[in-house]
Short mmCIF file of C-alpha atoms and ligand atoms in Angstrom, two decimals:
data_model
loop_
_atom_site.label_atom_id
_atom_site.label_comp_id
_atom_site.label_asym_id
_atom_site.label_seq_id
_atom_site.Cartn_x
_atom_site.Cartn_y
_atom_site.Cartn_z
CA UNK A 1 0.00 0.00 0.00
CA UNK A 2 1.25 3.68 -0.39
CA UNK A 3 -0.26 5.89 1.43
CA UNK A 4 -1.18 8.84 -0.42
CA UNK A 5 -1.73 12.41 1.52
CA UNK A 6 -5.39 13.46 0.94
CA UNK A 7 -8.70 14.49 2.09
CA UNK A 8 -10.24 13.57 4.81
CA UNK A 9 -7.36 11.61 5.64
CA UNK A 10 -4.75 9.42 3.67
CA UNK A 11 -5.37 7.31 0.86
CA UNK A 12 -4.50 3.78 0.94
CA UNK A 13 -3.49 3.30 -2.79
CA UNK A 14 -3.22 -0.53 -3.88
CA UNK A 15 -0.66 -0.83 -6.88
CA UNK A 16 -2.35 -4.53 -7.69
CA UNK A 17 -6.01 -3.14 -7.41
CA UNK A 18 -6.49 0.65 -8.70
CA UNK A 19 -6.94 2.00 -12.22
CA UNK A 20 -7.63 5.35 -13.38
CA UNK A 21 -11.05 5.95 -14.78
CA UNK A 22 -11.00 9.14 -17.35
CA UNK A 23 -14.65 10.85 -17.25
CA UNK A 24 -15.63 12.25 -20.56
CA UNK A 25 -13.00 14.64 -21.95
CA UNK A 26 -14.29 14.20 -25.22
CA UNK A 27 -14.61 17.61 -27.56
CA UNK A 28 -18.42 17.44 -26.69
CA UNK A 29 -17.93 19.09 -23.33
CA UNK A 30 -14.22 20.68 -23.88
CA UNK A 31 -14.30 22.54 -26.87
CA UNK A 32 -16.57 25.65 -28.50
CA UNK A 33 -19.19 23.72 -30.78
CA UNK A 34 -20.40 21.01 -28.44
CA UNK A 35 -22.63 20.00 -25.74
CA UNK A 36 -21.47 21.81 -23.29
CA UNK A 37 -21.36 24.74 -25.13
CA UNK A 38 -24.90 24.63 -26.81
CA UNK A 39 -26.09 24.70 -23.06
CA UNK A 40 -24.56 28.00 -22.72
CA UNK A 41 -21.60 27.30 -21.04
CA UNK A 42 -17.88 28.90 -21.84
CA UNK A 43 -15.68 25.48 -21.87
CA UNK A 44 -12.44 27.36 -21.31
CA UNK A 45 -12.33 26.41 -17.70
CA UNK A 46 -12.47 22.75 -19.22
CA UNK A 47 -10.10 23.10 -21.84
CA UNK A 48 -7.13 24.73 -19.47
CA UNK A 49 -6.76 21.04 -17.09
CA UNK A 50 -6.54 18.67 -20.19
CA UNK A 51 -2.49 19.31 -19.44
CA UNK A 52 -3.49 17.83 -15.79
CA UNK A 53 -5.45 15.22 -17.12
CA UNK A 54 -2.76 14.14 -19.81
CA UNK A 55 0.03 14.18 -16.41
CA UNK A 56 -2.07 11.98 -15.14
CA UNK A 57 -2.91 9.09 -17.28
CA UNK A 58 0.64 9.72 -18.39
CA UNK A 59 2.18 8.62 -14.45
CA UNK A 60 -0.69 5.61 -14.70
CA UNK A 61 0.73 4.65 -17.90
CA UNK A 62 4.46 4.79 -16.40
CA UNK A 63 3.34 2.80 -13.76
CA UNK A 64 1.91 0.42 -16.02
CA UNK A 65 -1.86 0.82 -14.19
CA UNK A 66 -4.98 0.37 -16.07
CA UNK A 67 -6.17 3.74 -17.85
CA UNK A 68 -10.55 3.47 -18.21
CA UNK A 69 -11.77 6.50 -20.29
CA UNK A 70 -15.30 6.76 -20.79
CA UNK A 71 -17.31 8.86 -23.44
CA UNK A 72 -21.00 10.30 -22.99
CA UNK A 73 -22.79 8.91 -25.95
CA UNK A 74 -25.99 8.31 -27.65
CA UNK A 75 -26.46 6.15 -30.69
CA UNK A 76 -27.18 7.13 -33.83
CA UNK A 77 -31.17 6.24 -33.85
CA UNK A 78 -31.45 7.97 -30.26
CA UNK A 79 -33.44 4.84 -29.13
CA UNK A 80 -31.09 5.40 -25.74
CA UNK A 81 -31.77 8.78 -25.17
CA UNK A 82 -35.02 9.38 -22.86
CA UNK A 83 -37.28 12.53 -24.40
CA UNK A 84 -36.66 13.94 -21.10
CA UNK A 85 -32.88 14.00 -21.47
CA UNK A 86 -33.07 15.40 -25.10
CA UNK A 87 -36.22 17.94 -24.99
CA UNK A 88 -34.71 19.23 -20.95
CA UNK A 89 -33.70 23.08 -20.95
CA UNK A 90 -33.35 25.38 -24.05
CA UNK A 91 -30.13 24.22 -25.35
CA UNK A 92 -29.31 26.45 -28.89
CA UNK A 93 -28.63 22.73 -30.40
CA UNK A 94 -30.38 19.69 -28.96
CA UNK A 95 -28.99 15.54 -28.17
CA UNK A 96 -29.04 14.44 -32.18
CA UNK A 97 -28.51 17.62 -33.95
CA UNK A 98 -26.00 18.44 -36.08
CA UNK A 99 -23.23 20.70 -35.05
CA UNK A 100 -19.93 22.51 -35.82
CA UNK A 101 -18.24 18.93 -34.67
CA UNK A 102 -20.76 16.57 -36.12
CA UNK A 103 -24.56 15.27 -34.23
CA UNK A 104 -24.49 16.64 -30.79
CA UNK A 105 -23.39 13.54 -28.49
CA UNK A 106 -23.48 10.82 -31.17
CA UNK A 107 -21.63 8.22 -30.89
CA UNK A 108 -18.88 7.98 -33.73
CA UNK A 109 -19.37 12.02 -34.38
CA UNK A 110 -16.09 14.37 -34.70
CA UNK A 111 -17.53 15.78 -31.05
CA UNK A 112 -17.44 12.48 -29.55
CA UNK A 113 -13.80 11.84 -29.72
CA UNK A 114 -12.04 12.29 -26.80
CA UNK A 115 -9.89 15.48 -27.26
CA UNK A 116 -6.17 14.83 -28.55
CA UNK A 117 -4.12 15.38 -25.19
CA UNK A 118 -5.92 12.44 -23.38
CA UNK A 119 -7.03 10.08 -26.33
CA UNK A 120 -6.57 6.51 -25.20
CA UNK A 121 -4.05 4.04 -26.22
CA UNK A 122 -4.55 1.17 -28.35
CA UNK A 123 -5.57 -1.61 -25.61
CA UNK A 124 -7.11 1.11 -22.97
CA UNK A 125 -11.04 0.19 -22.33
CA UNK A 126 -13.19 3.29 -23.46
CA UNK A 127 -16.50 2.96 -22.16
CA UNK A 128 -19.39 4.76 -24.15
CA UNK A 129 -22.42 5.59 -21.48
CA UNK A 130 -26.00 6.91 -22.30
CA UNK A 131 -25.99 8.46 -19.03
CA UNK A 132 -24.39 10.96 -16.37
CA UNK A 133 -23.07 7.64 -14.18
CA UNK A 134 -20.21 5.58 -16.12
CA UNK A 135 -21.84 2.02 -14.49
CA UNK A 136 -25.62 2.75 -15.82
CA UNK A 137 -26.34 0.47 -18.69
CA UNK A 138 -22.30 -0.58 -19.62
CA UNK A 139 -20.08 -3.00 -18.34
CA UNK A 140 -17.97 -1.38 -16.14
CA UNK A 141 -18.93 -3.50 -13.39
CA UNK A 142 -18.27 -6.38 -14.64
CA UNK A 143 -14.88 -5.49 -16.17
CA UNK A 144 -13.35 -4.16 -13.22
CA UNK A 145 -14.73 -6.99 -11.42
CA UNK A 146 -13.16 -9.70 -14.02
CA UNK A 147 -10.25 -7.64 -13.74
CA UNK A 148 -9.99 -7.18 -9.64
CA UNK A 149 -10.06 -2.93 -9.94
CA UNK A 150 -11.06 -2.65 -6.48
CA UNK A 151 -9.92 1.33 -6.19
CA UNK A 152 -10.64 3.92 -9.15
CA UNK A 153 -8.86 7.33 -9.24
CA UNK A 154 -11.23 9.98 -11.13
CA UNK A 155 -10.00 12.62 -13.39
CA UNK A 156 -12.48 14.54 -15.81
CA UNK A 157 -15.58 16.73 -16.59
CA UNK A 158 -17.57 18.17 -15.59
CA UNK A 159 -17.18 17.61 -11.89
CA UNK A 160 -20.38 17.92 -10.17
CA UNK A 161 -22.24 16.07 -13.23
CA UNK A 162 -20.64 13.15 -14.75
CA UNK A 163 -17.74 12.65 -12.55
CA UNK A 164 -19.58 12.85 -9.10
CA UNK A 165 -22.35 10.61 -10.36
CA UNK A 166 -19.97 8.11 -11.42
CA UNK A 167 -17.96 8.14 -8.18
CA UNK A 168 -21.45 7.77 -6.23
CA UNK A 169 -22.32 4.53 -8.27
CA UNK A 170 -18.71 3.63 -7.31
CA UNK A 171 -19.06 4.14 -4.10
CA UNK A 172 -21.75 1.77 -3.66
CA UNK A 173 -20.62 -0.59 -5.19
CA UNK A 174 -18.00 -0.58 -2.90
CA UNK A 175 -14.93 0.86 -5.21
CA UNK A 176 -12.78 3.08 -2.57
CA UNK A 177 -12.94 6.27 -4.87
CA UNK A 178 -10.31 9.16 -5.15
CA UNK A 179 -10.91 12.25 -7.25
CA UNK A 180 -7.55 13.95 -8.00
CA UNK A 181 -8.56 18.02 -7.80
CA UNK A 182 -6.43 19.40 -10.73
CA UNK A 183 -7.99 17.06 -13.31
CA UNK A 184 -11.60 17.48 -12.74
CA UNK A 185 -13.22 20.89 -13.51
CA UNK A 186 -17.05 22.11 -13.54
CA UNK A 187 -18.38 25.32 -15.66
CA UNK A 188 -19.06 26.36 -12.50
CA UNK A 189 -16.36 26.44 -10.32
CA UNK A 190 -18.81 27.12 -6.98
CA UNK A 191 -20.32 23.59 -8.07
CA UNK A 192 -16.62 22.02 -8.16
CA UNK A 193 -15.35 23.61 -4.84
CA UNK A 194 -18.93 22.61 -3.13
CA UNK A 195 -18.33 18.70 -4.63
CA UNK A 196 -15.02 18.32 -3.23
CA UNK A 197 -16.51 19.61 -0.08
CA UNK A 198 -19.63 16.79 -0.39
CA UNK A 199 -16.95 14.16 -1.54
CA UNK A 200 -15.08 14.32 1.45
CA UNK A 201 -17.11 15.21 4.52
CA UNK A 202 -18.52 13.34 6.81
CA UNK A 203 -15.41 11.00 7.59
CA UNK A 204 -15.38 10.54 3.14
CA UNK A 205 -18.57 9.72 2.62
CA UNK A 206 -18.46 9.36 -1.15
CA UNK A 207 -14.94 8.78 -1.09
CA UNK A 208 -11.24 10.90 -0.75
CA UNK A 209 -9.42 14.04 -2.68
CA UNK A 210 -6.23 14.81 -3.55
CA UNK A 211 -3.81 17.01 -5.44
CA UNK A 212 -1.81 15.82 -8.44
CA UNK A 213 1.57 16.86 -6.83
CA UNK A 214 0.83 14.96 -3.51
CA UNK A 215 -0.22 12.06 -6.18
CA UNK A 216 2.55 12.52 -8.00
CA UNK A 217 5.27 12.37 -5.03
CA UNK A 218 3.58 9.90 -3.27
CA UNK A 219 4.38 7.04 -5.98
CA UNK A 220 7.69 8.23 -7.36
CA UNK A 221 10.39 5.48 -6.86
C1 C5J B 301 -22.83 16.74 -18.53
C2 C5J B 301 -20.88 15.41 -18.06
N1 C5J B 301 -22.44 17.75 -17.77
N2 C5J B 301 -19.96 14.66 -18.65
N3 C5J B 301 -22.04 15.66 -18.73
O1 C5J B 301 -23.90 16.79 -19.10
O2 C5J B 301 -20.66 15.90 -16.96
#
């Protein structure tokens, strides 16, 4: 075990039993033209911690650690989109319409890729989800469970969204969860600072925090 320095308390890291699990830094949410944007939101807070993300899976690929990226993704025909996900809000493009970067959150579209700094490696499982949480309808579960991932370390967007959903459905299914700070962000960044806050109180009731230094130092040889 190392023991890395975080919030509320130290982090028991498991060399044998953790993987990283990359949440959605796909252009959809990072760059102008997407999702994210089309909901009114300016992704420039997004765009500026792909270099943190990329450090990241970078040290899990030096350590030779399993790298998970997932994708948020309809299919083509929609059929795994609820109405109430597409028609929600008065986005200026909708789930399914074309964009600048190809059908807003289609799978296989331009916007879908996962931006160039943290594109996965040939062999690295990318897991395409319909919703917010990365274990509803995939088979995350049952990967990391084939492949005895008993810790995940979360990186990605946005943070309050996506990657806190994902850590919740984690949590309960009894992953020990660690969101590293500089590789998440929100639109928002009150929403970010309050789910760090939420992540961590209460003795970690969703799970830990950490920075990417203390990360970093804490497994260097
Ligand atoms: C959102 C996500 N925000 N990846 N998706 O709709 O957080």
């Amino acid at each position: 075990m190392i023991d890395i320095p975080a919030e509320p308390g130290p982090f028991p890291l498991d060399p044998a039993a953790v993987a990283l699990i990359v949440i959605d830094m796909q252009r959809d949410f990072v760059e102008p033209g997407g999702f994210g944007a089309s909901l009114g939101n300016d992704v420039s807070r997004l765009t500026a911690i792909i270099p943190a993300v990329a450090d990241l899976i970078g040290l899990f690929r030096q350590k030779g650690w399993p790298v998970i990226h997932t994708r948020e993704s309809h299919l083509p025909d929609l059929s795994d989109c609820p109405p109430a996900k597409r028609l929600r809000g008065k986005p200026s493009l909708r789930i399914g319409d074309p964009g600048p970067m190809g059908r807003i959150l289609v799978r296989g579209e331009p916007g879908n890729q996962i931006v160039d700094g943290c594109a996965p490696l040939p062999g690295e499982v990318v897991i395409d989800k319909p919703g917010k949480g990365a274990f509803y309808k995939t088979n995350l579960d049952a990967l990391l469970m084939q492949t005895g991932i008993r810790q995940l370390v979360f990186a990605g967007v946005t943070t309050e969204v996506c990657v806190q959903t994902s850590m919740r459905e984690a949590n309960d299914r009894g992953f020990e969860c660690l969101l590293v700070e500089e590789a998440t962000e929100s639109y928002f960044p009150e929403f970010k600072a309050a789910t760090l806050a939420m992540i961590h109180a209460q003795g970690g009731i969703v799970g830990w925090t950490c920075t990417l230094p203390a990360l970093q130092k804490a497994v260097a040889p």
